[in-house]
Every structure is written in C-alpha cells, then in structure tokens.
CSV table of C-alpha atoms and ligand atoms in Angstrom, one decimal:
chain,number,residue,atom,x,y,z
A,1,MET,CA,-50.4,206.6,43.1
A,2,ASP,CA,-50.3,209.3,45.5
A,3,VAL,CA,-52.6,212.2,44.7
A,4,GLY,CA,-51.8,214.4,47.7
A,5,GLU,CA,-53.3,215.6,51.0
A,6,VAL,CA,-56.2,217.8,51.6
A,7,VAL,CA,-56.0,219.5,54.9
A,8,SER,CA,-58.1,222.0,56.8
A,9,GLU,CA,-58.4,223.0,60.6
A,10,PHE,CA,-61.1,220.4,60.9
A,11,ALA,CA,-60.0,217.4,58.8
A,12,ALA,CA,-56.9,216.0,57.0
A,13,VAL,CA,-57.1,213.3,54.4
A,14,ALA,CA,-54.6,211.6,52.2
A,15,LEU,CA,-55.8,210.9,48.5
A,16,SER,CA,-54.4,208.1,46.4
A,17,ILE,CA,-55.4,206.0,43.4
A,18,ASP,CA,-55.6,202.4,44.4
A,19,HIS,CA,-55.1,199.7,41.9
A,20,ASP,CA,-55.7,196.5,44.1
A,21,GLY,CA,-59.1,195.8,42.7
A,22,ASN,CA,-60.4,195.1,39.2
A,23,GLY,CA,-60.5,198.7,38.4
A,24,PRO,CA,-59.0,202.0,39.9
A,25,ARG,CA,-60.6,203.5,42.9
A,26,LEU,CA,-59.9,206.7,44.8
A,27,ARG,CA,-58.5,205.8,48.3
A,28,ILE,CA,-59.2,208.3,51.1
A,29,GLU,CA,-57.4,208.1,54.3
A,30,ASP,CA,-58.5,209.9,57.2
A,31,LEU,CA,-55.1,211.1,58.7
A,32,LYS,CA,-56.5,211.5,62.2
A,33,THR,CA,-57.6,208.0,62.7
A,34,GLY,CA,-56.3,206.1,59.8
A,35,HIS,CA,-59.6,205.0,58.6
A,36,VAL,CA,-59.8,204.4,54.9
A,37,GLY,CA,-62.6,204.6,52.5
A,38,TYR,CA,-62.8,204.4,48.7
A,39,LEU,CA,-64.9,205.9,45.9
A,40,ASP,CA,-65.0,204.5,42.4
A,41,ALA,CA,-65.4,206.5,39.3
A,42,LEU,CA,-69.2,206.5,39.0
A,43,GLU,CA,-69.5,207.6,42.7
A,44,LEU,CA,-66.9,210.5,42.2
A,45,GLU,CA,-68.7,211.7,39.0
A,46,THR,CA,-71.9,211.9,41.1
A,47,LEU,CA,-70.0,213.8,43.7
A,48,ALA,CA,-68.8,216.3,41.0
A,49,TRP,CA,-72.4,217.1,40.1
A,50,LEU,CA,-73.7,217.5,43.8
A,51,PRO,CA,-75.5,220.7,44.3
A,52,GLU,CA,-74.6,223.1,47.0
A,53,GLY,CA,-75.6,221.6,50.4
A,54,ALA,CA,-76.4,218.1,49.0
A,55,LEU,CA,-73.8,216.6,51.3
A,56,HIS,CA,-74.9,218.4,54.4
A,57,PRO,CA,-77.1,215.5,55.6
A,58,LEU,CA,-74.0,213.3,55.5
A,59,LEU,CA,-71.9,215.8,57.4
A,60,ASP,CA,-74.3,215.2,60.5
A,61,PRO,CA,-71.7,213.8,62.9
A,62,SER,CA,-74.2,211.5,64.5
A,63,LEU,CA,-75.2,209.9,61.1
A,64,HIS,CA,-72.5,207.2,61.2
A,65,ARG,CA,-69.7,207.8,63.5
A,66,TRP,CA,-70.6,209.4,66.9
A,67,ARG,CA,-73.7,207.8,67.8
A,68,LYS,CA,-75.0,205.2,70.4
A,69,PRO,CA,-74.6,201.6,68.9
A,70,ALA,CA,-78.0,200.4,67.8
A,71,ALA,CA,-79.4,197.4,69.5
A,72,GLY,CA,-78.1,194.2,67.7
A,73,GLY,CA,-76.0,196.3,65.3
A,74,GLY,CA,-72.7,198.2,65.9
A,75,THR,CA,-71.5,201.4,64.7
A,76,HIS,CA,-68.3,202.0,62.5
B,1,MET,CA,-89.7,175.5,24.6
B,2,SER,CA,-88.5,172.2,23.3
B,3,THR,CA,-89.6,171.1,19.8
B,4,VAL,CA,-87.9,167.6,20.1
B,5,ASP,CA,-90.4,165.0,19.2
B,6,ALA,CA,-91.3,163.5,22.7
B,7,THR,CA,-92.4,160.3,21.1
B,8,ILE,CA,-88.9,159.5,19.9
B,9,GLY,CA,-87.6,159.4,23.4
B,10,TRP,CA,-84.2,160.0,24.6
B,11,ASP,CA,-83.5,156.3,25.1
B,12,ARG,CA,-83.8,155.8,21.3
B,13,LEU,CA,-81.2,158.4,20.8
B,14,ILE,CA,-78.8,157.5,23.6
B,15,GLU,CA,-77.7,153.8,24.1
B,16,HIS,CA,-75.1,152.4,26.5
B,17,ASP,CA,-72.5,152.3,23.8
B,18,ARG,CA,-73.6,154.6,21.1
B,19,VAL,CA,-75.3,157.9,20.6
B,20,HIS,CA,-77.2,159.3,17.7
B,21,GLY,CA,-75.5,161.9,15.6
B,22,SER,CA,-78.5,164.4,15.6
B,23,LEU,CA,-77.8,165.1,19.2
B,24,TYR,CA,-74.9,167.1,18.1
B,25,THR,CA,-76.6,168.8,15.2
B,26,ASP,CA,-80.4,169.2,16.0
B,27,PRO,CA,-81.2,172.9,17.0
B,28,ALA,CA,-84.3,171.5,19.0
B,29,VAL,CA,-82.1,169.3,21.0
B,30,TYR,CA,-79.8,172.3,21.8
B,31,GLU,CA,-82.9,174.4,23.0
B,32,ALA,CA,-84.0,171.5,25.2
B,33,GLU,CA,-80.3,171.2,26.5
B,34,LEU,CA,-80.5,174.7,27.6
B,35,GLU,CA,-83.7,174.3,29.7
B,36,ARG,CA,-82.8,171.0,31.1
B,37,ILE,CA,-79.2,171.2,31.7
B,38,TRP,CA,-77.8,174.7,31.5
B,39,TYR,CA,-80.6,176.4,33.1
B,40,ARG,CA,-81.2,173.7,35.7
B,41,THR,CA,-78.1,172.1,36.9
B,42,TRP,CA,-75.1,173.6,38.7
B,43,VAL,CA,-72.8,175.5,36.3
B,44,PHE,CA,-69.4,176.8,37.1
B,45,VAL,CA,-69.3,180.6,36.8
B,46,GLY,CA,-66.1,182.1,38.3
B,47,HIS,CA,-63.6,182.0,41.2
B,48,VAL,CA,-63.7,184.3,44.1
B,49,SER,CA,-60.3,185.5,43.5
B,50,GLU,CA,-61.4,187.1,40.2
B,51,VAL,CA,-63.3,189.7,42.5
B,52,PRO,CA,-60.7,190.0,45.2
B,53,GLU,CA,-61.7,193.6,46.5
B,54,PRO,CA,-65.1,195.0,47.6
B,55,ASN,CA,-67.1,196.2,44.5
B,56,ASP,CA,-65.0,194.3,42.0
B,57,TYR,CA,-67.0,192.6,39.2
B,58,VAL,CA,-66.3,190.6,36.2
B,59,VAL,CA,-68.7,189.7,33.4
B,60,LYS,CA,-69.4,186.0,33.1
B,61,SER,CA,-71.8,183.5,31.5
B,62,ILE,CA,-74.0,180.5,32.1
B,63,GLY,CA,-74.2,179.2,28.5
B,64,PRO,CA,-75.6,182.0,26.4
B,65,GLN,CA,-76.8,183.8,29.3
B,66,PRO,CA,-74.8,186.9,30.3
B,67,VAL,CA,-74.0,187.2,34.0
B,68,ILE,CA,-72.2,189.7,36.3
B,69,MET,CA,-70.3,188.3,39.1
B,70,SER,CA,-69.9,191.0,41.7
B,71,ARG,CA,-68.7,191.3,45.2
B,72,ASP,CA,-70.5,193.7,47.2
B,73,LYS,CA,-69.2,196.1,49.9
B,74,GLN,CA,-69.7,193.5,52.6
B,75,GLY,CA,-67.9,191.0,50.6
B,76,GLU,CA,-70.8,188.8,49.5
B,77,ILE,CA,-70.7,187.3,46.0
B,78,HIS,CA,-73.8,188.0,43.7
B,79,LEU,CA,-74.6,186.5,40.3
B,80,LEU,CA,-76.7,189.0,38.4
B,81,LEU,CA,-78.2,188.9,34.9
B,82,ASN,CA,-76.3,191.3,32.5
B,83,ARG,CA,-79.6,192.7,31.2
B,84,CYS,CA,-81.0,196.0,31.9
B,85,THR,CA,-84.6,195.8,33.4
B,86,HIS,CA,-85.7,198.6,31.1
B,87,ARG,CA,-85.2,197.7,27.5
B,88,ALA,CA,-82.7,194.9,27.9
B,89,ASN,CA,-79.4,196.6,27.1
B,90,LEU,CA,-76.2,194.9,28.5
B,91,VAL,CA,-75.4,196.8,31.7
B,92,CYS,CA,-71.8,196.0,31.8
B,93,ASP,CA,-69.5,195.7,29.0
B,94,ALA,CA,-66.1,195.6,30.3
B,95,ALA,CA,-64.6,192.2,31.3
B,96,ARG,CA,-63.9,193.6,34.7
B,97,GLY,CA,-64.1,196.6,36.9
B,98,ASN,CA,-64.5,198.1,40.3
B,99,SER,CA,-67.9,200.0,41.0
B,100,SER,CA,-70.5,200.0,43.7
B,101,ALA,CA,-73.2,200.7,41.0
B,102,PHE,CA,-73.7,200.0,37.2
B,103,ARG,CA,-75.2,202.7,34.9
B,104,CYS,CA,-76.9,201.4,31.7
B,105,PRO,CA,-75.5,203.0,28.7
B,106,TYR,CA,-78.8,203.2,26.9
B,107,HIS,CA,-80.9,205.4,29.1
B,108,GLY,CA,-78.9,205.5,32.2
B,109,TRP,CA,-80.9,203.5,34.6
B,110,THR,CA,-78.6,202.8,37.5
B,111,PHE,CA,-78.3,199.6,39.6
B,112,SER,CA,-76.3,198.9,42.8
B,113,ASN,CA,-73.8,196.0,42.4
B,114,THR,CA,-76.2,193.9,44.4
B,115,GLY,CA,-78.9,194.4,41.7
B,116,ARG,CA,-81.2,197.0,43.2
B,117,LEU,CA,-82.5,199.8,41.0
B,118,LEU,CA,-81.0,202.9,42.3
B,119,GLY,CA,-82.9,205.2,39.9
B,120,TYR,CA,-83.5,206.4,36.4
B,121,PRO,CA,-83.0,209.8,34.4
B,122,PHE,CA,-86.0,212.2,34.3
B,123,ASN,CA,-88.0,210.2,36.9
B,124,SER,CA,-91.2,212.3,36.4
B,125,GLY,CA,-91.6,210.1,33.5
B,126,TYR,CA,-92.6,207.2,35.8
B,127,ASP,CA,-95.2,207.4,38.4
B,128,GLY,CA,-95.0,205.8,41.9
B,129,ARG,CA,-92.0,204.4,43.6
B,130,GLU,CA,-93.4,201.0,43.5
B,131,ALA,CA,-92.0,200.0,40.1
B,132,LYS,CA,-88.3,200.8,41.3
B,133,ARG,CA,-88.4,198.0,43.9
B,134,GLU,CA,-89.5,195.5,41.3
B,135,LEU,CA,-87.1,196.5,38.6
B,136,GLY,CA,-83.9,195.2,40.1
B,137,LEU,CA,-81.6,193.1,37.9
B,138,GLY,CA,-82.4,189.5,37.4
B,139,ARG,CA,-80.5,187.2,39.5
B,140,VAL,CA,-79.2,183.5,39.3
B,141,PRO,CA,-81.5,182.1,42.0
B,142,ARG,CA,-79.0,179.7,43.7
B,143,VAL,CA,-75.3,180.6,44.2
B,144,GLU,CA,-73.1,178.2,46.1
B,145,ILE,CA,-69.2,178.3,46.5
B,146,TYR,CA,-66.9,175.4,47.1
B,147,ARG,CA,-63.2,176.0,47.8
B,148,GLY,CA,-63.5,179.5,46.0
B,149,PHE,CA,-65.2,178.1,43.0
B,150,VAL,CA,-68.5,180.0,42.4
B,151,PHE,CA,-71.5,177.9,40.7
B,152,GLY,CA,-74.8,179.1,39.9
B,153,SER,CA,-78.1,177.2,39.2
B,154,PHE,CA,-81.0,178.7,37.6
B,155,ALA,CA,-83.3,176.2,39.3
B,156,ASP,CA,-85.0,177.4,42.5
B,157,ASP,CA,-84.5,174.1,44.1
B,158,GLY,CA,-82.8,170.8,43.4
B,159,PRO,CA,-79.6,169.0,44.6
B,160,THR,CA,-77.1,171.1,46.5
B,161,LEU,CA,-73.9,171.9,44.8
B,162,LEU,CA,-72.2,169.2,47.0
B,163,GLU,CA,-74.7,166.7,46.0
B,164,HIS,CA,-74.2,167.7,42.3
B,165,LEU,CA,-70.4,167.4,42.7
B,166,GLY,CA,-70.6,164.2,44.6
B,167,ASP,CA,-67.1,162.3,44.8
B,168,ALA,CA,-65.9,164.8,42.0
B,169,ARG,CA,-65.4,167.5,44.6
B,170,GLU,CA,-62.3,165.6,45.7
B,171,ALA,CA,-60.9,166.9,42.2
B,172,LEU,CA,-61.1,170.4,43.6
B,173,ASP,CA,-59.7,169.4,46.9
B,174,ARG,CA,-56.7,167.9,45.0
B,175,LEU,CA,-56.3,171.0,42.9
B,176,VAL,CA,-56.2,173.3,46.0
B,177,ALA,CA,-54.0,171.1,48.0
B,178,LEU,CA,-51.1,171.7,45.6
B,179,SER,CA,-51.1,175.4,46.6
B,180,PRO,CA,-49.0,175.8,49.7
B,181,SER,CA,-51.2,178.7,50.8
B,182,GLY,CA,-54.3,176.6,50.4
B,183,GLU,CA,-55.7,179.2,47.9
B,184,LEU,CA,-55.8,179.6,44.2
B,185,ASP,CA,-55.5,182.8,42.3
B,186,LEU,CA,-57.3,182.6,39.1
B,187,SER,CA,-57.0,186.3,38.0
B,188,ALA,CA,-54.5,185.8,35.3
B,189,GLY,CA,-57.3,186.3,32.7
B,190,TRP,CA,-59.1,184.2,30.4
B,191,LEU,CA,-58.4,183.4,26.7
B,192,GLN,CA,-61.4,182.7,24.5
B,193,HIS,CA,-61.3,180.1,21.7
B,194,LYS,CA,-64.4,179.8,19.6
B,195,VAL,CA,-65.0,176.7,17.7
B,196,LYS,CA,-67.9,175.7,15.2
B,197,ALA,CA,-68.8,172.6,17.1
B,198,ASN,CA,-71.2,171.4,19.5
B,199,TRP,CA,-70.5,171.7,23.2
B,200,LYS,CA,-70.6,168.0,23.9
B,201,MET,CA,-67.8,167.4,21.4
B,202,LEU,CA,-65.7,169.3,23.9
B,203,VAL,CA,-67.0,167.7,27.0
B,204,GLU,CA,-66.4,164.4,25.5
B,205,ASN,CA,-62.9,165.2,24.4
B,206,GLU,CA,-61.6,166.6,27.8
B,207,THR,CA,-61.3,163.0,29.2
B,208,ASP,CA,-60.8,161.1,26.1
B,209,GLY,CA,-57.5,159.2,26.6
B,210,TYR,CA,-57.7,157.6,23.2
B,211,HIS,CA,-56.8,160.7,21.0
B,212,PRO,CA,-53.6,162.4,22.6
B,213,GLN,CA,-51.1,160.1,20.9
B,214,PHE,CA,-52.6,161.0,17.6
B,215,VAL,CA,-53.9,164.6,17.9
B,216,HIS,CA,-51.0,165.8,20.0
B,217,SER,CA,-48.1,163.9,18.7
B,218,SER,CA,-46.6,167.1,17.4
B,219,ILE,CA,-46.4,168.9,20.7
B,220,PHE,CA,-45.4,165.9,22.5
B,221,SER,CA,-42.3,165.4,20.3
B,222,VAL,CA,-41.5,169.2,20.1
B,223,ALA,CA,-41.6,169.3,23.9
B,224,LYS,CA,-40.0,165.9,24.4
B,225,SER,CA,-42.9,165.2,26.7
B,226,GLY,CA,-43.6,161.8,28.1
B,227,ILE,CA,-47.4,162.6,28.4
B,228,GLY,CA,-48.2,160.6,25.3
B,229,ASP,CA,-47.1,157.4,27.0
B,230,LEU,CA,-49.6,158.0,29.8
B,231,TYR,CA,-52.3,157.5,27.2
B,232,GLY,CA,-51.1,154.1,25.7
B,233,GLU,CA,-52.0,150.4,25.8
B,234,GLU,CA,-49.3,149.9,28.4
B,235,SER,CA,-50.3,152.6,30.8
B,236,THR,CA,-51.6,151.9,34.2
B,237,ALA,CA,-53.6,155.2,34.2
B,238,LEU,CA,-57.4,154.8,34.4
B,239,SER,CA,-60.4,156.3,33.0
B,240,ARG,CA,-63.1,156.8,35.6
B,241,ASP,CA,-66.9,157.6,35.7
B,242,LEU,CA,-67.0,159.9,39.0
B,243,GLY,CA,-70.9,160.0,38.9
B,244,ASN,CA,-73.3,162.6,37.8
B,245,GLY,CA,-71.5,163.1,34.5
B,246,HIS,CA,-68.2,163.9,36.1
B,247,THR,CA,-65.3,162.1,34.5
B,248,GLU,CA,-61.5,161.6,35.0
B,249,ASN,CA,-58.3,160.5,33.4
B,250,ASP,CA,-56.6,159.4,36.6
B,251,LEU,CA,-52.9,159.5,35.9
B,252,ARG,CA,-51.7,158.9,39.5
B,253,PRO,CA,-51.0,155.2,39.0
B,254,GLU,CA,-48.5,156.0,36.4
B,255,PHE,CA,-47.0,159.0,38.3
B,256,ARG,CA,-46.7,156.7,41.4
B,257,ARG,CA,-45.0,153.9,39.4
B,258,ILE,CA,-42.5,156.5,38.0
B,259,ASP,CA,-42.0,158.0,41.5
B,260,GLN,CA,-40.6,161.4,40.3
B,261,PRO,CA,-41.8,164.5,42.4
B,262,LEU,CA,-43.2,167.0,40.0
B,263,GLY,CA,-42.8,164.5,37.1
B,264,TRP,CA,-46.4,165.1,36.4
B,265,PHE,CA,-45.5,168.8,35.6
B,266,GLY,CA,-42.3,167.8,33.5
B,267,THR,CA,-40.0,169.4,36.0
B,268,THR,CA,-38.0,168.6,39.1
B,269,PRO,CA,-37.9,170.1,42.7
B,270,ASP,CA,-34.5,172.0,42.1
B,271,ARG,CA,-36.2,174.0,39.5
B,272,VAL,CA,-38.9,175.5,41.7
B,273,PRO,CA,-37.1,175.5,45.1
B,274,GLY,CA,-39.3,178.2,46.6
B,275,TYR,CA,-42.5,176.3,45.8
B,276,VAL,CA,-41.1,173.0,47.2
B,277,ALA,CA,-40.1,174.7,50.3
B,278,GLN,CA,-43.5,176.2,50.7
B,279,LEU,CA,-45.4,173.0,50.2
B,280,GLU,CA,-43.1,171.1,52.7
B,281,ALA,CA,-43.6,173.9,55.2
B,282,ALA,CA,-47.3,173.5,54.8
B,283,ASN,CA,-47.6,169.9,54.7
B,284,GLY,CA,-44.5,168.2,56.1
B,285,ALA,CA,-41.9,166.6,53.7
B,286,GLU,CA,-43.6,163.2,53.4
B,287,LYS,CA,-47.1,164.5,52.5
B,288,ALA,CA,-45.4,167.1,50.2
B,289,ARG,CA,-43.6,164.5,48.3
B,290,GLU,CA,-46.9,162.5,47.8
B,291,LEU,CA,-48.6,165.7,46.5
B,292,MET,CA,-45.8,166.2,44.1
B,293,ILE,CA,-45.9,162.8,42.7
B,294,ASP,CA,-49.6,162.4,42.4
B,295,GLY,CA,-49.7,165.7,40.7
B,296,SER,CA,-52.9,167.8,39.6
B,297,PRO,CA,-56.1,166.2,38.6
B,298,HIS,CA,-57.4,165.8,35.1
B,299,VAL,CA,-61.1,165.9,35.7
B,300,MET,CA,-64.1,167.2,33.7
B,301,LEU,CA,-66.9,168.5,36.0
B,302,PHE,CA,-70.1,168.3,34.1
B,303,PRO,CA,-71.2,170.4,32.2
B,304,ASN,CA,-68.6,173.0,31.8
B,305,LEU,CA,-65.5,173.0,34.1
B,306,PHE,CA,-62.5,171.1,32.9
B,307,ILE,CA,-59.6,170.9,35.4
B,308,ALA,CA,-56.7,170.2,33.1
B,309,GLU,CA,-53.9,170.0,35.6
B,310,ILE,CA,-52.4,173.5,35.3
B,311,GLN,CA,-55.3,175.1,33.3
B,312,LEU,CA,-59.0,175.4,33.7
B,313,PHE,CA,-61.2,175.6,30.8
B,314,VAL,CA,-64.7,176.7,30.9
B,315,ILE,CA,-67.1,175.5,28.1
B,316,GLN,CA,-69.8,177.9,27.0
B,317,PRO,CA,-72.3,176.9,24.2
B,318,LEU,CA,-73.6,179.7,22.1
B,319,ALA,CA,-75.5,177.6,19.5
B,320,VAL,CA,-75.9,174.0,18.5
B,321,ASP,CA,-72.7,174.2,16.4
B,322,GLU,CA,-70.9,177.0,18.1
B,323,THR,CA,-69.0,176.8,21.4
B,324,VAL,CA,-66.4,179.1,23.2
B,325,GLN,CA,-63.7,177.6,25.4
B,326,HIS,CA,-62.5,180.1,28.1
B,327,VAL,CA,-59.0,179.0,29.4
B,328,THR,CA,-56.9,180.4,32.3
B,329,ALA,CA,-53.7,179.4,34.1
B,330,VAL,CA,-53.9,177.8,37.5
B,331,GLN,CA,-52.0,180.0,39.8
B,332,TYR,CA,-51.2,179.1,43.5
B,333,LYS,CA,-51.7,182.1,45.6
B,334,GLY,CA,-48.1,183.2,47.0
B,335,SER,CA,-45.9,180.8,44.8
B,336,PRO,CA,-44.3,183.1,42.2
B,337,ASP,CA,-41.6,180.6,40.9
B,338,MET,CA,-44.1,177.7,40.2
B,339,ASN,CA,-46.7,180.3,39.0
B,340,ARG,CA,-44.3,181.6,36.3
B,341,ARG,CA,-43.9,178.2,35.0
B,342,MET,CA,-47.6,177.3,35.0
B,343,LEU,CA,-48.3,180.5,33.2
B,344,GLN,CA,-45.5,179.8,30.5
B,345,GLN,CA,-46.7,176.3,29.8
B,346,THR,CA,-50.3,177.6,29.6
B,347,ILE,CA,-49.3,180.1,27.0
B,348,GLY,CA,-47.4,177.6,25.2
B,349,SER,CA,-50.1,175.0,25.0
B,350,VAL,CA,-53.2,177.0,24.8
B,351,GLY,CA,-52.2,180.6,24.0
B,352,PRO,CA,-52.6,182.2,20.6
B,353,ALA,CA,-49.6,180.4,19.3
B,354,GLY,CA,-50.0,177.2,21.3
B,355,PHE,CA,-50.2,173.8,19.9
B,356,LEU,CA,-52.5,171.9,22.2
B,357,LEU,CA,-55.8,173.5,22.1
B,358,ALA,CA,-55.4,174.4,18.5
B,359,ASP,CA,-55.0,170.6,17.7
B,360,ASP,CA,-58.2,169.9,19.7
B,361,SER,CA,-60.2,172.6,18.1
B,362,GLU,CA,-59.3,171.2,14.6
B,363,MET,CA,-60.7,167.9,15.6
B,364,TYR,CA,-63.9,169.5,17.1
B,365,GLU,CA,-64.7,171.3,13.9
B,366,ARG,CA,-64.0,168.3,11.7
B,367,ASN,CA,-66.1,166.2,13.9
B,368,GLN,CA,-69.0,168.6,13.6
B,369,ARG,CA,-68.8,168.5,9.9
B,370,GLY,CA,-68.5,164.7,9.9
B,371,VAL,CA,-71.4,164.1,12.0
B,372,HIS,CA,-73.8,165.7,9.5
B,373,ALA,CA,-73.3,162.8,7.1
B,374,ARG,CA,-76.4,160.8,6.5
B,375,SER,CA,-74.8,157.6,7.0
B,376,PRO,CA,-73.9,155.9,9.5
B,377,GLU,CA,-76.2,157.8,11.9
B,378,TRP,CA,-74.4,156.7,15.1
B,379,VAL,CA,-71.3,157.6,17.1
B,380,VAL,CA,-69.7,154.6,18.6
B,381,LEU,CA,-68.5,154.6,22.2
B,382,LYS,CA,-67.8,150.9,22.7
B,383,ARG,CA,-64.1,151.1,23.5
B,384,GLY,CA,-63.2,149.1,26.7
B,385,THR,CA,-66.9,147.9,27.5
B,386,HIS,CA,-65.5,144.4,28.0
B,387,ARG,CA,-62.9,145.5,30.6
B,388,GLU,CA,-65.0,147.9,32.8
B,389,ARG,CA,-64.7,147.3,36.5
B,390,LEU,CA,-65.2,148.9,39.8
B,391,ASP,CA,-62.7,150.6,41.8
B,392,GLU,CA,-62.4,150.6,45.7
B,393,ASN,CA,-65.0,153.4,45.7
B,394,GLY,CA,-67.5,151.8,43.6
B,395,HIS,CA,-66.8,153.9,40.4
B,396,VAL,CA,-66.6,152.4,37.1
B,397,VAL,CA,-63.2,152.5,35.7
B,398,GLY,CA,-61.5,151.4,32.5
B,399,ASP,CA,-58.1,151.6,31.0
B,400,ALA,CA,-56.5,154.8,30.0
B,401,THR,CA,-57.7,154.8,26.5
B,402,ASP,CA,-61.1,153.4,27.0
B,403,GLU,CA,-64.5,155.2,26.5
B,404,VAL,CA,-65.7,155.0,30.1
B,405,PRO,CA,-65.9,158.7,30.5
B,406,GLN,CA,-67.8,159.2,27.3
B,407,ARG,CA,-70.4,156.6,28.3
B,408,ALA,CA,-70.6,158.2,31.8
B,409,ILE,CA,-71.3,161.6,30.3
B,410,TRP,CA,-74.0,160.4,28.1
B,411,LYS,CA,-75.7,158.4,30.9
B,412,HIS,CA,-76.0,161.4,33.0
B,413,TYR,CA,-77.0,163.6,30.1
B,414,ARG,CA,-79.9,161.1,29.3
B,415,SER,CA,-81.1,161.2,32.8
B,416,LEU,CA,-81.2,165.0,32.9
B,417,MET,CA,-83.0,165.2,29.5
B,418,GLU,CA,-85.4,162.6,30.5
B,419,ALA,CA,-86.1,164.3,33.9
B,420,GLY,CA,-87.0,167.5,32.0
B,421,SER,CA,-89.6,166.1,29.8
C,1,FES,S1,-82.1,199.8,28.3
C,1,FES,FE1,-81.1,200.2,30.0
C,1,FES,S2,-81.7,202.1,30.6
C,1,FES,FE2,-82.9,201.7,28.8
C,2,FE2,FE1,-79.6,207.3,18.4
C-alpha cells in the first residue's frame, strides 16, 4: 500500500506498507539510489518517541555509507 | 526428575511384541520421556518458508516448551525460548509477525530477534551493564535444517540431524522432489486439534496400516476413494522400519502396479496441466511420470513429524493424556493448480468439518480410556511377526497391515529411555 513520497532538497524517499512478511512493515525507498530499507512497528514507535537530536549520530555520512571499506568487511 | 522406579527397568515394560499399558498413563513415564526424548533428540520445529522475510517470526514448540522461530536481518534462523528472562512471561503471543525486536508485555524488557537483551524500562533500578549481557533469551542449543525443515535439539551434543534421520531423510527428499520448483511453501497456516490421549497413541497410529478400512470407511465411501484397498490383505504395499524410530507405509508397490500418474492423489494429469508441465520441464517426461506414479511419502519421523502425503502433522505432547496435532497442507512453491487441490483435500480431511482426523481422534481418546483398565495390562503388537523380512536396504518390512512400524517405534523408544537412565 503506497503511503506517499517525502521529499526535500537533500533527500527523496517513497513510503509504502509492505505485506510480504509475517506482519506489515514500513518500506522506505531511497528514490535517488533505489536502496530499500524496512521498519517494523516497534522500531517506528521508538522513532516516534525520539527526542530532538537523537538521530544526529545516525546522520553522520561516514557512519554507514560514505566510508572506507573496513579490512575484511564491506560497506553497504 | 524422573520418578520411574528404576528397578522395574524399561525392558520389563517394553517387549518385542507387546508393551505395558502404564506407558500411556503414568505421569512419571511422561516426565521421563520429556527429558530423554523431547529434550534430547531432534524434534521438528518449523519450515523456513514460515519465516520468508528478514525479521519474520512464528511461535512454535518443542513438546510443552514454547519456542520462537525467528529469521534475523541477515537471514539466519534462530530457535529462542519464548520466556522472558525477567519473570518468565511469554514474550511473543501472536502466532506470527515481523519485528526486529520483541518487547515483553509484563514490564517491557526488550529483546532483539536474535535473543539479545536490548534493555529494560527504568534502568536505574539495576546496577551494572553486566547483567544485560547474561539475560538474553534462552536458546535451543542445536538447530539444523534439512531441505527447509528446521529441527531443534536441547542436547548440547549427540547425533547430528542427518544421523538421526538416517535413511528416513529420503522421505523429505521424495516430498520435495514432487515440487517442480524444488521448494515447499508451508505457510498455509496450522490447524490445531487437541486430544485427550497420550502422544504415543498418535505416533503409532500414523503408520498403522491395519485401521484405515475400519476407522476411515465412511470417508472412503463418501469420497469413492480407493485408498482403503491399499491397506488390505491383498495389497502389495509394505510397512517398514526405517530405523531410529522412523516408520513408513510404503504404498509405491501398489501405485506402480496400478500405473496411473497422480493416482496416489486421486486425480489425473489433465486436471492439473500446469503442474504436470512444470514437473516435466524440471525433470524430463520420463522422470516426471515416475514421480507422479510413486506419489508422496507416508512416513512418520520420530518423534513428531508425520508426512501424510499432502499434509504435515506435528505432534505436541502437553501432558501424559493430552496432545495437540498441528496440521498444515503441503504446498509446492509456484504450482497454483496443484496447490489449490491439495489445500481443498486438506480442508476436507483434516479441517474443522473434515472426516479423517476426527475419526482418528475418536480412536485416540477411546484408546486412552481403555488403556486405564486394570486387565489385561498389555497392548499387543504381534501382527505380522511371522512374516517380517528384510528389504534390499536391510530394513525390516512387513505386509501393509502388519505392526512392523509399531514394534520399530517401541524398539527405538526403549533405547532412548534406557540411554537416559
Ligand atoms: S516478565 Fe518480562 S519484563 Fe517482567
Ligand atoms: Fe496489575
């Protein structure tokens, strides 16, 4: 079920509810790369309660995406 | 744990061709079985297709033990005990779901779907981070998967799953071979039937070729089914001891004699053209024909998985006189025309208004009441002892209606019970 798109000058994602699994999940598609991620109900509830700034550490571009591959392990 | 009087000895209760009635009624025997069979040997828990997506989970069991089968983000399958490490609440209640973490409803302790304790509310009430590391969910120590079938064992070591299955693993191979895609989809859901009977009544009955013409005569006549004839004196079908308590009614000799593709399923190829085309494309016409003649296995994998051609039964003991049978329809991944028929037949035979399982369940409960009688004390399993023989693989076989399977089950049972003392 399509929820819609959330777009800014920095990012664009499409949201939908995915029912392929044993329970519904929010499907998030990064419209710039096609990369897809999922969040389940408990994770989303947790996000709803995030205090201001709690996501900032995760917004560090070098945390997961733009970083040197670690020896023996890849990035994604 | 066990309160069985060790001086009696299992050999006094289990003989080659008869067993003592107390084995079905004595709560101390049941307690000993939990430790020596259900919490030691390999027990079927679920199928990988029940948790198809990352973070899927289903609620399962190993005997009375509540188990969560989860698939983590990386795709790995875990068998966790569904018991909060705080004060023992059931962590998951829904039969299935999708979540990377589970939050206990009692005080909110939260665990990852790999079992790690992620945290608890009001954490100033606990000191140190140490405790957190030790308070992950309990796990079934050994998990092995064969052809998508997930088995668990509470024993830290012992035979591997393949050693446990032995030659009976071929039953799973044969079952999967009938799926053109080579995969099963066991996500149709599970019906649950509870009976007031000992679990071994069910295990013994699954490969009992002696009862169908009596117990199931009504469904055979209503459905105009020829199945009853497979279990008669004239039948060339075999009863077989596959080793390790696994048993079989091998109907292939009859199906080969009759030589009708899909005759085992009571249908003809023109009724399921999509499936037949798929099976031929995957195997070639000749092999596909062989598969369609031989049909699907009728095998009881000790102690709890019964492959009943187009259904799977999982036996779950809850008390010495209480057992649940979980039933689902076999579905071949990607074969909708055949799947529709298998689902319909499953509903007709084991659904809420079905005949087949209701007939058997009635027998289980009557057996359980009868076996309490003070005399005679023994259950007789002599049928066909004089005509037992070895097949080309060295397995003991008998005629279709013989009690070879029941003797095989008890022989293995006794070895497990004796090993545990
Ligand atoms: S029993 Fe689970 S949080 Fe208390
Ligand atoms: Fe209360």
